[in-house]
XYZ file of C-alpha atoms in Angstrom:
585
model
C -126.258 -33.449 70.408
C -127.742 -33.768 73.932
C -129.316 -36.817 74.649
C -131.996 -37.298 77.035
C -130.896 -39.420 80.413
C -133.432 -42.333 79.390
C -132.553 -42.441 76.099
C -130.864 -46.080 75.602
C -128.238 -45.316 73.174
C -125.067 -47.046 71.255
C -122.105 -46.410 69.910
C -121.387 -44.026 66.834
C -119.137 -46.837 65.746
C -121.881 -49.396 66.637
C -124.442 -47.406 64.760
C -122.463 -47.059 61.511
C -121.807 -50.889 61.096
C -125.752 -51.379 62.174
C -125.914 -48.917 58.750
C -123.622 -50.791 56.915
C -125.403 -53.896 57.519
C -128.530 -52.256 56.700
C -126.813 -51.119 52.956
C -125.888 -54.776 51.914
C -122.223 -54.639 52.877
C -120.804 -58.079 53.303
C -117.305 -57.001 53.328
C -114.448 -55.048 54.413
C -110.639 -54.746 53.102
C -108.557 -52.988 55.368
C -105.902 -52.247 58.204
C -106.345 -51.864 61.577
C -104.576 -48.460 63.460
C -105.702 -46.845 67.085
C -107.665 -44.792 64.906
C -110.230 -46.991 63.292
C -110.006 -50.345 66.100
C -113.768 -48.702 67.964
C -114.901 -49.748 64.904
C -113.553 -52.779 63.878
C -114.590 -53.873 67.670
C -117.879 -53.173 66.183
C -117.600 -54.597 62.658
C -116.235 -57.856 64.759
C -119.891 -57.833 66.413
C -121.423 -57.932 63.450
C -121.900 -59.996 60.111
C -119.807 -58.188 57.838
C -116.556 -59.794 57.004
C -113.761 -58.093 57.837
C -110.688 -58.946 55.284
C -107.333 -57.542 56.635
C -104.197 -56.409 54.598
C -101.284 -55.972 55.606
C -100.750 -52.777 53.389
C -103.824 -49.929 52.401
C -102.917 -50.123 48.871
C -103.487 -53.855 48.988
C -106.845 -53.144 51.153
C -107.846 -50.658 48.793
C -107.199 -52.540 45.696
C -109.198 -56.009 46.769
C -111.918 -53.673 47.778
C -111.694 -52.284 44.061
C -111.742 -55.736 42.857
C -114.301 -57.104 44.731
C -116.948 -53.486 43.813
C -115.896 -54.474 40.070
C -117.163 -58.702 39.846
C -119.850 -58.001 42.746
C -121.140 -54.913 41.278
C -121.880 -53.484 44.975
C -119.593 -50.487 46.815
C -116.527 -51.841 47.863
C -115.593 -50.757 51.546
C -111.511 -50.048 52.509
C -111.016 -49.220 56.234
C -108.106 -47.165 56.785
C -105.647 -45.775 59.758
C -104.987 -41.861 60.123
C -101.818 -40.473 58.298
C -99.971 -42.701 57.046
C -102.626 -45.384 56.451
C -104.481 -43.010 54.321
C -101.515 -41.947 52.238
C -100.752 -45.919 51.695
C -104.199 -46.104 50.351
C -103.817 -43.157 47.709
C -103.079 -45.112 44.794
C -105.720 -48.038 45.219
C -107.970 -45.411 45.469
C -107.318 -43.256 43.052
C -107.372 -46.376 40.724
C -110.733 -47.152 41.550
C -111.771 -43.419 41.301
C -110.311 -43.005 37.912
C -112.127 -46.292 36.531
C -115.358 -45.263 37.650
C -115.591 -48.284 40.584
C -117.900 -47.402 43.406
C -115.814 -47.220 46.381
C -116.205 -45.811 50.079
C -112.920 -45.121 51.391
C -113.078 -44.978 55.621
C -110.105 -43.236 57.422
C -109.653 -42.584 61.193
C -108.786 -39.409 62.129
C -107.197 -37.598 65.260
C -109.324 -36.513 68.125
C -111.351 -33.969 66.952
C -110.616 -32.066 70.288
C -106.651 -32.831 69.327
C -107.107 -30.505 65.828
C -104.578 -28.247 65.153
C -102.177 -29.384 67.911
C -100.568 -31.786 65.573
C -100.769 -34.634 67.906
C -99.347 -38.414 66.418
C -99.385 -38.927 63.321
C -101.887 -35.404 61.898
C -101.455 -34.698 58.438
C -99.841 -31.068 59.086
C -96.555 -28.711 58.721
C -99.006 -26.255 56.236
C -102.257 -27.465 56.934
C -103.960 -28.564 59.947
C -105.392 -32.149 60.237
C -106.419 -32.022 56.572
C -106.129 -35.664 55.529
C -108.886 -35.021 53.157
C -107.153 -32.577 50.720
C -104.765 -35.179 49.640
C -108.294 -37.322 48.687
C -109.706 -34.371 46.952
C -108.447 -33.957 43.787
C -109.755 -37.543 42.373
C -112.716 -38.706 44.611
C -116.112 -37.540 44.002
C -116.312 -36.205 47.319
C -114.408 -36.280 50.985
C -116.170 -35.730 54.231
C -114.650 -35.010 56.900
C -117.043 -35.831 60.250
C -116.999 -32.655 62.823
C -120.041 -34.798 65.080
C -120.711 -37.576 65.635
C -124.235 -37.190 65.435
C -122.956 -36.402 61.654
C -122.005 -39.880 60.773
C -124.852 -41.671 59.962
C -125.927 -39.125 57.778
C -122.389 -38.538 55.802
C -122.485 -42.355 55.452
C -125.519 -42.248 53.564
C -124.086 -39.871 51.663
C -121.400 -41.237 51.016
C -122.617 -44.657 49.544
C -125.300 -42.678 47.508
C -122.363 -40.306 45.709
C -120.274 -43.564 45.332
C -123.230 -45.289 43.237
C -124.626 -42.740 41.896
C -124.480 -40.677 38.413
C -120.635 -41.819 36.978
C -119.863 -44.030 39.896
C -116.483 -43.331 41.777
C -114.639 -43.158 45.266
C -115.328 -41.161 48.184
C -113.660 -40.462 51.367
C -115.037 -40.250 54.701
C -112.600 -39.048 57.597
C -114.023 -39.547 61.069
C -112.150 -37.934 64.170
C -111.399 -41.697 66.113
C -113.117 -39.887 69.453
C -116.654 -39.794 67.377
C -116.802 -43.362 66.711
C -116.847 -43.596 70.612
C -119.593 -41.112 71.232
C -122.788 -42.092 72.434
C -125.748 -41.815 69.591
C -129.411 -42.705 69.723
C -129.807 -46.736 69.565
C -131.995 -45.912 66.313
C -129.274 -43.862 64.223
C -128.033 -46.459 62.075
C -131.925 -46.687 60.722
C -132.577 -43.165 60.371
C -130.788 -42.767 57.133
C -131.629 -45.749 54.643
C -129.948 -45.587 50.983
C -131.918 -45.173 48.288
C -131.530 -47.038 45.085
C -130.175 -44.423 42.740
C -132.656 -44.159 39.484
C -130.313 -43.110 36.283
C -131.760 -40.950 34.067
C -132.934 -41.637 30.629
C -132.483 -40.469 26.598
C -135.635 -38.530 26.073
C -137.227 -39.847 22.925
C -137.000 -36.369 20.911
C -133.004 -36.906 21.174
C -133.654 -40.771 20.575
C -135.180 -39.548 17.584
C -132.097 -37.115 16.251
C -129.373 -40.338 16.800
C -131.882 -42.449 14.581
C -132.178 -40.681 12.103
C -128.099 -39.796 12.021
C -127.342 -43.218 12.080
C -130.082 -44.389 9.409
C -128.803 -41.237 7.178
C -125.110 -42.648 7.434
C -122.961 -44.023 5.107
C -120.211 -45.430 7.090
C -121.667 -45.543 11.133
C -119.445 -46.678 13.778
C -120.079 -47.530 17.565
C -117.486 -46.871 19.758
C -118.091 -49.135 23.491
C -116.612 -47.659 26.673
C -116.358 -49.735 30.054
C -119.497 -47.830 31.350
C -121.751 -50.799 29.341
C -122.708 -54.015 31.547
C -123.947 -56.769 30.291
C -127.469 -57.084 30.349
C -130.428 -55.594 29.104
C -127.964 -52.649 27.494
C -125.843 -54.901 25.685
C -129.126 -56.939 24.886
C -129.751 -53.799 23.059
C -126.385 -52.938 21.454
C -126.309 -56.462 19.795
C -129.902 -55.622 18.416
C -128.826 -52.603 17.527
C -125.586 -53.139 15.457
C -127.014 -56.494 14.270
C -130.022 -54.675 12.795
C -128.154 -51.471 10.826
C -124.737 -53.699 10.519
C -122.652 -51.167 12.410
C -118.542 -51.986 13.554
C -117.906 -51.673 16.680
C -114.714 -50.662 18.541
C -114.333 -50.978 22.215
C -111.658 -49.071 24.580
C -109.354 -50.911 26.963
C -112.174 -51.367 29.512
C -114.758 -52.535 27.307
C -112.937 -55.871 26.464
C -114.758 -58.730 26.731
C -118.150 -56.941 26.704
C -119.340 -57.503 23.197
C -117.868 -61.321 22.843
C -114.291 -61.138 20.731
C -116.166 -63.812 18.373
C -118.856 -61.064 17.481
C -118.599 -60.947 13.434
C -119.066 -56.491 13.825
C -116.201 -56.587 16.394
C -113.402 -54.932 15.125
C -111.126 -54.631 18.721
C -109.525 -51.998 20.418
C -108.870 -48.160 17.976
C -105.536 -46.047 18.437
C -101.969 -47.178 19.613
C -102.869 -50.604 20.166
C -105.318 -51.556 17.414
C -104.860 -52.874 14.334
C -104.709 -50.808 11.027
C -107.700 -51.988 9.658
C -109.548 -50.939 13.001
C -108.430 -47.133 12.601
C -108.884 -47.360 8.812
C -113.218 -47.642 9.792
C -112.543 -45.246 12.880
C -110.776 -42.521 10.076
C -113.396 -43.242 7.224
C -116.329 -42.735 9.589
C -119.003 -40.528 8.792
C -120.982 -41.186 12.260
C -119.825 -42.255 15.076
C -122.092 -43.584 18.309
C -119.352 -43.293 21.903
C -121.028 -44.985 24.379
C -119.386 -44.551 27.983
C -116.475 -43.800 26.648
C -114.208 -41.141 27.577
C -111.383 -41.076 24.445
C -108.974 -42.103 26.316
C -105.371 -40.793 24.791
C -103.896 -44.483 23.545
C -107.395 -44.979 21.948
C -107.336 -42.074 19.968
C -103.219 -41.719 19.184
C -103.219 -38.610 21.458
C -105.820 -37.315 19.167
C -104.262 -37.405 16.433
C -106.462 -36.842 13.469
C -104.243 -38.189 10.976
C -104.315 -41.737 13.120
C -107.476 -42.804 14.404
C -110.642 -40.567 14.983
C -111.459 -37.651 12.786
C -114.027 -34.960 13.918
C -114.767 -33.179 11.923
C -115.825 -34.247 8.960
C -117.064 -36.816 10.718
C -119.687 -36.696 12.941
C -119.756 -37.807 16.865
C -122.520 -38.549 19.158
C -121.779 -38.558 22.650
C -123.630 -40.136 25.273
C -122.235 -40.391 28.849
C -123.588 -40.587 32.481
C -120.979 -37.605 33.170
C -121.741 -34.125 31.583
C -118.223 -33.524 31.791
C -117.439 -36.169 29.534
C -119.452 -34.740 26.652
C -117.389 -32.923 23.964
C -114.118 -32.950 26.405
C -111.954 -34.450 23.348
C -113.775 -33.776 20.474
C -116.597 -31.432 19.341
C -120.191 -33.262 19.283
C -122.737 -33.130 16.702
C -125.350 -34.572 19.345
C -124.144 -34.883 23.276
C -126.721 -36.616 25.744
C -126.476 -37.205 29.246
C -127.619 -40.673 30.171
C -127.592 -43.793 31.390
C -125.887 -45.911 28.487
C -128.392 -48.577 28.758
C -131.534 -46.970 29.187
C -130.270 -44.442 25.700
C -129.318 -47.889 23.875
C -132.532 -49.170 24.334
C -134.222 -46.027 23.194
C -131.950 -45.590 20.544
C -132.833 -49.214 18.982
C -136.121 -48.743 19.377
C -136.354 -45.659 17.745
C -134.331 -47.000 14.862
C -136.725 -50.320 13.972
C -139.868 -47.732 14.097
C -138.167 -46.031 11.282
C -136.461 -49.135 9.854
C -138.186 -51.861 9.874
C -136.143 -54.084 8.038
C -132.256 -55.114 8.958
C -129.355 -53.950 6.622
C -126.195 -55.781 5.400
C -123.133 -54.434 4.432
C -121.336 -56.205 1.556
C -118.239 -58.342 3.165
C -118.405 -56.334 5.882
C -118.798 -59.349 8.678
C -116.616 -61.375 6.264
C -113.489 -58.525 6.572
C -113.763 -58.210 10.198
C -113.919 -61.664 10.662
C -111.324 -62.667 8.758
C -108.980 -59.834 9.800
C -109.886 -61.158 13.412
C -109.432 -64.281 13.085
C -106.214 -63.820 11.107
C -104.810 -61.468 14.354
C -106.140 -65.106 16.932
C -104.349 -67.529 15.016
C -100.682 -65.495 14.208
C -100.736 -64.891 17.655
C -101.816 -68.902 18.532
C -99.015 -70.031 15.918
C -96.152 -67.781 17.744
C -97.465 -68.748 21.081
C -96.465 -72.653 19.881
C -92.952 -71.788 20.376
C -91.013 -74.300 22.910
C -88.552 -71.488 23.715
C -87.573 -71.334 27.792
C -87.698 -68.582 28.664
C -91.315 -68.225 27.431
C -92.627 -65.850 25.002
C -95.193 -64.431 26.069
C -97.952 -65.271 23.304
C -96.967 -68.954 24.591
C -98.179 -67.750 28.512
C -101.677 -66.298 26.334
C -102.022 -69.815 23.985
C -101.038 -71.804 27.141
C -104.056 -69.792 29.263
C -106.328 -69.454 26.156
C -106.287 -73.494 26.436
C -106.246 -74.845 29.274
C -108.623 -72.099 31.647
C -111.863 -72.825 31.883
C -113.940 -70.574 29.638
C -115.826 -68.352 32.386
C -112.346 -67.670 34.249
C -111.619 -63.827 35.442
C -108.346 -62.490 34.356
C -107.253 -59.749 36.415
C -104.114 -58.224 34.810
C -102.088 -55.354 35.735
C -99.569 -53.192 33.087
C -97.353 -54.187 30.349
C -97.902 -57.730 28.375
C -100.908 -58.812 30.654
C -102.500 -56.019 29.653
C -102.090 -54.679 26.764
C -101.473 -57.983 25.207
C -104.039 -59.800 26.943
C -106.397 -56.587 25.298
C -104.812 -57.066 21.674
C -104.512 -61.153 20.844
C -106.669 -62.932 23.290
C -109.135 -64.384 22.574
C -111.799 -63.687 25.249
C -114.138 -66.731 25.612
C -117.834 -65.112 25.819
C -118.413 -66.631 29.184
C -114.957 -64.974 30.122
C -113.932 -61.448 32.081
C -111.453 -58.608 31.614
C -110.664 -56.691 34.748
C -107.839 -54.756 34.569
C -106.728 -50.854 35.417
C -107.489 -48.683 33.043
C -107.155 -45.150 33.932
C -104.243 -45.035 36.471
C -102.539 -47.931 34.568
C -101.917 -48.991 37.884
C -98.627 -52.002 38.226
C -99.289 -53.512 41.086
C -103.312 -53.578 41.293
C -103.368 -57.492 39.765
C -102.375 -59.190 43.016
C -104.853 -57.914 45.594
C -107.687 -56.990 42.851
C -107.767 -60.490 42.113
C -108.410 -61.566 45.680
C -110.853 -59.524 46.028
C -112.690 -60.849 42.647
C -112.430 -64.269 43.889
C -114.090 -63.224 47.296
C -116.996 -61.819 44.919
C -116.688 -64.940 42.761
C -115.772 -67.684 45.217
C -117.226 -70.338 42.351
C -115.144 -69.220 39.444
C -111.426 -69.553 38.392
C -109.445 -66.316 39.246
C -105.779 -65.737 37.898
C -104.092 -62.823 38.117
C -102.043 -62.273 35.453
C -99.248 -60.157 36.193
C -95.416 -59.364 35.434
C -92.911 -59.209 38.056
C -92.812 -56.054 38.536
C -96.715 -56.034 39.632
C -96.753 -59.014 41.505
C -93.395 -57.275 43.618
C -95.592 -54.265 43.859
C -98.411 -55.974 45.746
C -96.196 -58.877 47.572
C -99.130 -58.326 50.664
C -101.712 -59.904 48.310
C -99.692 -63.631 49.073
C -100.959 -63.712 52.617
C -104.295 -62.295 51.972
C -104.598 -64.831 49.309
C -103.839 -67.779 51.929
C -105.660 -66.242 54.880
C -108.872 -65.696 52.995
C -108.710 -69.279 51.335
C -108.948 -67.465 47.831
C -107.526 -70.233 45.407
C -106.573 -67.155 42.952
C -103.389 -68.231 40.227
C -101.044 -65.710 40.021
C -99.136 -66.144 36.871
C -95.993 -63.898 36.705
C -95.054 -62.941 33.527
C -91.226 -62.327 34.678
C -89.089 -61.201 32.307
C -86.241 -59.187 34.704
C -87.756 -56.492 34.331
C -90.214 -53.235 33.716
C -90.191 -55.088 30.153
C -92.730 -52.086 28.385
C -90.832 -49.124 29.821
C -87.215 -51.059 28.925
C -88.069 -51.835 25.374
C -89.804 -48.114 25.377
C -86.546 -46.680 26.463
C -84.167 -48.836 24.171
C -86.260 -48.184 20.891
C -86.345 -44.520 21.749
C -82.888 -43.557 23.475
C -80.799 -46.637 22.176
C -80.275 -48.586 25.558
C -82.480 -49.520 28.715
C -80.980 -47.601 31.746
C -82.418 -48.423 35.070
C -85.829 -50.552 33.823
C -84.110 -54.034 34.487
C -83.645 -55.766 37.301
C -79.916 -56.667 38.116
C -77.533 -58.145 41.103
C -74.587 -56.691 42.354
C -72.583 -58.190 39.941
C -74.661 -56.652 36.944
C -76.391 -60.241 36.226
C -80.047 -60.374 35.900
C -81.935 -60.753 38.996
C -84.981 -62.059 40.017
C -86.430 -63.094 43.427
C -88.005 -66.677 43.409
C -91.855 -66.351 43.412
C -92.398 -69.549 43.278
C -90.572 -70.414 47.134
C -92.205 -67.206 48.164
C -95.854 -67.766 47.174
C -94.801 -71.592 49.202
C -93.304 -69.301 51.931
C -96.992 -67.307 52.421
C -98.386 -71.018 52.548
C -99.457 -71.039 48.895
C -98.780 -73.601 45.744
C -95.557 -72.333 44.389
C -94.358 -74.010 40.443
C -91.159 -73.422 39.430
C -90.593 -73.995 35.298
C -87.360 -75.460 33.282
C -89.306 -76.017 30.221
C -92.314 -74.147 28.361
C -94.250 -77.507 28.155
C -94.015 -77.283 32.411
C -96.073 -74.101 32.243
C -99.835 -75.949 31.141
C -98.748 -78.903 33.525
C -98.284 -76.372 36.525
C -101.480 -74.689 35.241
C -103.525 -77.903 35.646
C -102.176 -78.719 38.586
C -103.603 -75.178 39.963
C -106.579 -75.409 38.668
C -106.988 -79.142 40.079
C -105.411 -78.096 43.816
C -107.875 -75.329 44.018
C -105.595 -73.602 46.160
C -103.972 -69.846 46.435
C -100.562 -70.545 43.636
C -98.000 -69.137 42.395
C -96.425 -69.920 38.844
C -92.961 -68.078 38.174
C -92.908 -67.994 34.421
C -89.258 -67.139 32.969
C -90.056 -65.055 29.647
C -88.376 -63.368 27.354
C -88.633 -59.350 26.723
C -90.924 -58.964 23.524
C -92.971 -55.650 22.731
C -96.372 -55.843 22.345
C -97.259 -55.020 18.684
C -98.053 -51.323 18.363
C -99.421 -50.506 15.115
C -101.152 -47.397 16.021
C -99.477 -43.780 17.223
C -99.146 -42.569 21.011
C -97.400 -38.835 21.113
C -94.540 -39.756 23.967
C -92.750 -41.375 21.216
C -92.573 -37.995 19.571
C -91.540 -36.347 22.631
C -88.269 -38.654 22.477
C -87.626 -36.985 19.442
C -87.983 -33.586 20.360
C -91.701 -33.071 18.291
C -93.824 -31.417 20.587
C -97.243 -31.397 19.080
């Protein structure tokens, strides 16, 4: 780009943050490198908040966080090489749960390509950062001008939002974000607000009339439902025809667990009374929803979801969702709560009047209600170490009832998902598609950044919380009074009772010393070390006490809970455990 000698002009790097500015962003998570420091010099200039980690998985994962209570883009800043391949996994988390994220990565000089200057991505490939990106985010730029950027940016938030919302990657040479632009660049290319497309009314129609004709309908909720207006219209909908619903991992806490048509999570973790309704259906609504494998028992027919004879309609903002698991009768692509809507309208034209079910609420209730209060009555154990239905009861009581767990894998999640109780005014976040350990820590910083008003604890086992030890620090240096509670049983607890029930013995799943004792480091002394509130228990009545005192400190804390190694109840089927035995279908 030539630029005329009059022309008063700014710096690529200066440009983009005026654009980023411009979009709404309020934050950043990242690391700094020689690669990306023109524009933090920039972002440092400006009013966006810049919220360093001291590792891009960390970064990437508070960014996640943050995109999923804000409900904006999250922004991660990242180094060249290395920093980028830190970042993979916080990425791909976000990518693979459908949270809007714009990944930023210096690059090498662009007039450096190919000579495999410090730290390229090369031996096979030249300066090709982006191929490692490629394979889960929507889509990776990589900038050749710098008169480029403004417009990839815009891009780049617009595929991030847009359609199924994901991660992209945008790779700029560090040289570019040093070139002079015109002053007016960061203007030039505003975002558009992305408008989602609609169920046309003839299709509206068709899923009416299915559902009306049905003997035994079913709704099953994926994570790609807010609330809102859509679940405004679910509720009306279900309420009205006195349809069950099931929900997948990442739809917890969307329809309220006290909901009397709420029958909890289908496949390896639900209940048999849940996939009893998900076999017997005769139509079934998916919302959102992607049949995931643990929610279907690896589709297994003879477990959970049966198509045919049943019948499925499919309706998902991704075409390539439609039919991938199981044939459709009707497949629409749409916005879930703009087809909701539509479909409940449609449905009171033709049916005026509301249906009951005999003892339907009354069964799911009761079944519900039984699962709550067996769970409560174990969790009343005084047993040191704790189990860990005692850590849920414990929380259940004592948090206030619009606090955000943020979990990561094992008991915190799939527990958590199972047997608590959700109050309505409560959240779920946790990682759903990667099954990411270690995302709890930093996601949960980055929810209370979002949420600065409301209780944050980030419920996580010790094997997550010493994934993500960077997310102490950020904790303390961004005044976030999150409550991490580790759940720390010694060990990867799942995969070790996995491996025991399967192969007779845990081998290399638990945490041990030198002299073969059970190890763990202290959490508590190093959450105090970072500068946080660090509790250390002797009893299972000093858990709630240490709880309260969080909650009253409204500080960054720590709570090292000792607990003992108990599998979460699995009634349902998942096909590894057939693999151990040598059955390979």
């Amino acid at each position: 780009m030539t630029l005329a000698s009059d022309e008063k002009t700014v710096t690529a790097a200066e440009a983009m943050v005026n654009q980023l500015e411009a979009y709404g962003v309020e934050y950043i998570f990242g690391t700094c490198g020689h690669t990306n420091i023109a524009l933090l010099d920039a972002i440092g200039r400006s009013s966006i908040r810049f919220v360093i980690a001291r590792h891009e998985q960390a970064a990437a994962h508070a960014a996640d966080g943050y995109a999923r209570a804000s409900g904006r883009t999250g922004v991660v800043l990242m180094h060249v090489g290395p920093g980028l391949t830190n970042g993979v996994t916080g990425v791909l988390t976000a990518a693979l749960d459908s949270v809007p994220l714009v990944a930023i990565a210096g690059d090498i000089p662009s007039y450096y390509h190919g000579r495999h200057p410090h730290q390229e991505v090369n031996l096979h490939a030249d300066a090709d950062q982006t191929a490692i990106y490629r394979p889960f985010v929507k889509r990776a730029w990589q900038v050749h001008r710098a008169a480029d950027l403004a417009r990839f940016t815009e891009r780049a938030f617009w595929t991030a939002a847009s359609g199924r919302p994901g991660a992209v990657l945008l790779s700029v040479p560090m040289d570019h974000f040093s070139r002079p632009v015109p002053a007016g660049t960061g203007s030039a290319h505003p975002l558009a607000v992305p408008q989602r497309p609609g169920l046309p009314a003839d299709v509206a129609d068709r899923i009416a009339d299915t559902l009306l004709a049905a003997g035994k309908p079913l709704v099953y909720l994926g994570g790609g439902l807010r609330r809102g207006p859509g679940l405004d219209a679910l509720r009306s909908l279900i309420e009205h025809l006195d349809i069950p619903v099931v929900h997948s991992l990442m739809a917890k806490g969307t329809l309220p667990d006290s909901h009397p048509l709420l029958l909890g999570m289908p496949g390896f973790w639900g209940l048999e009374i849940t996939n009893e309704y998900t076999r017997d259906a005769d139509v079934v609504l998916a919302l959102a929803t992607r049949f995931a494998e643990t929610d279907a028992s690896s589709w297994d027919s003879r477990y959970t979801w049966k198509f045919p004879p049943g019948k499925l309609i499919q309706i998902d903002i991704d075409p390539a969702e439609i039919g991938r698991n199981y044939p459709v009768d009707i497949g629409a692509v749409a916005d879930v709560t703009h087809a909701v809507q539509a479909i409940d309208t449609a449905v009171r034209a033709r049916h005026p009047q509301s249906r009951r079910q005999a003892q339907l609420r009354e069964t799911i209730t009761a079944t519900r209600r039984t699962l709550f209060t067996d769970s409560r009555e174990r969790g009343t154990s005084d047993n040191f170490p704790l189990r860990p239905e005692r850590i849920l009861t414990d929380l259940r009581a004592i948090l206030p009832a619009d606090a955000v767990l943020v979990t990561d894998v094992g008991w915190n999640k799939n527990g958590v998902a199972q047997c608590y109780e959700l109050p309505d005014e409560g959240r779920f976040i946790t990682p759903g598609g990667a099954s990411t350990m270690g995302f709890g820590p930093a996601a949960a910083v980055g929810v209370q950044i979002a949420r600065p008003g409301r209780t944050v604890v980030a419920l996580i086992g010790d094997g997550g919380m010493s994934a993500q030890l960077p997310a102490l620090p950020m904790a303390v240096e961004q005044g976030a009074p999150v409550i991490f509670v580790v759940m720390n049983n010694g060990s990867h607890g799942t995969i070790s009772d996995l491996q025991a029930a399967n192969f007779g013995q845990s081998f290399g799943c638990d945490f041990t010393g030198p002299d073969g004792k059970p190890y763990s480091p202290d959490f508590a002394a190093l959450g105090r070390a970072c500068g946080a509130d660090g509790y250390s228990l002797t009893s299972a009545g000093d858990f709630g006490d240490a709880l309260r005192a969080a909650l009253a400190a409204r500080r960054p804390a720590v709570i090292d809970v000792p607990m003992v190694n108990e599998p979460v109840p699995t009634p349902g089927h998942w096909n590894i455990k057939d693999i151990y035995q040598g059955i390979f279908e």
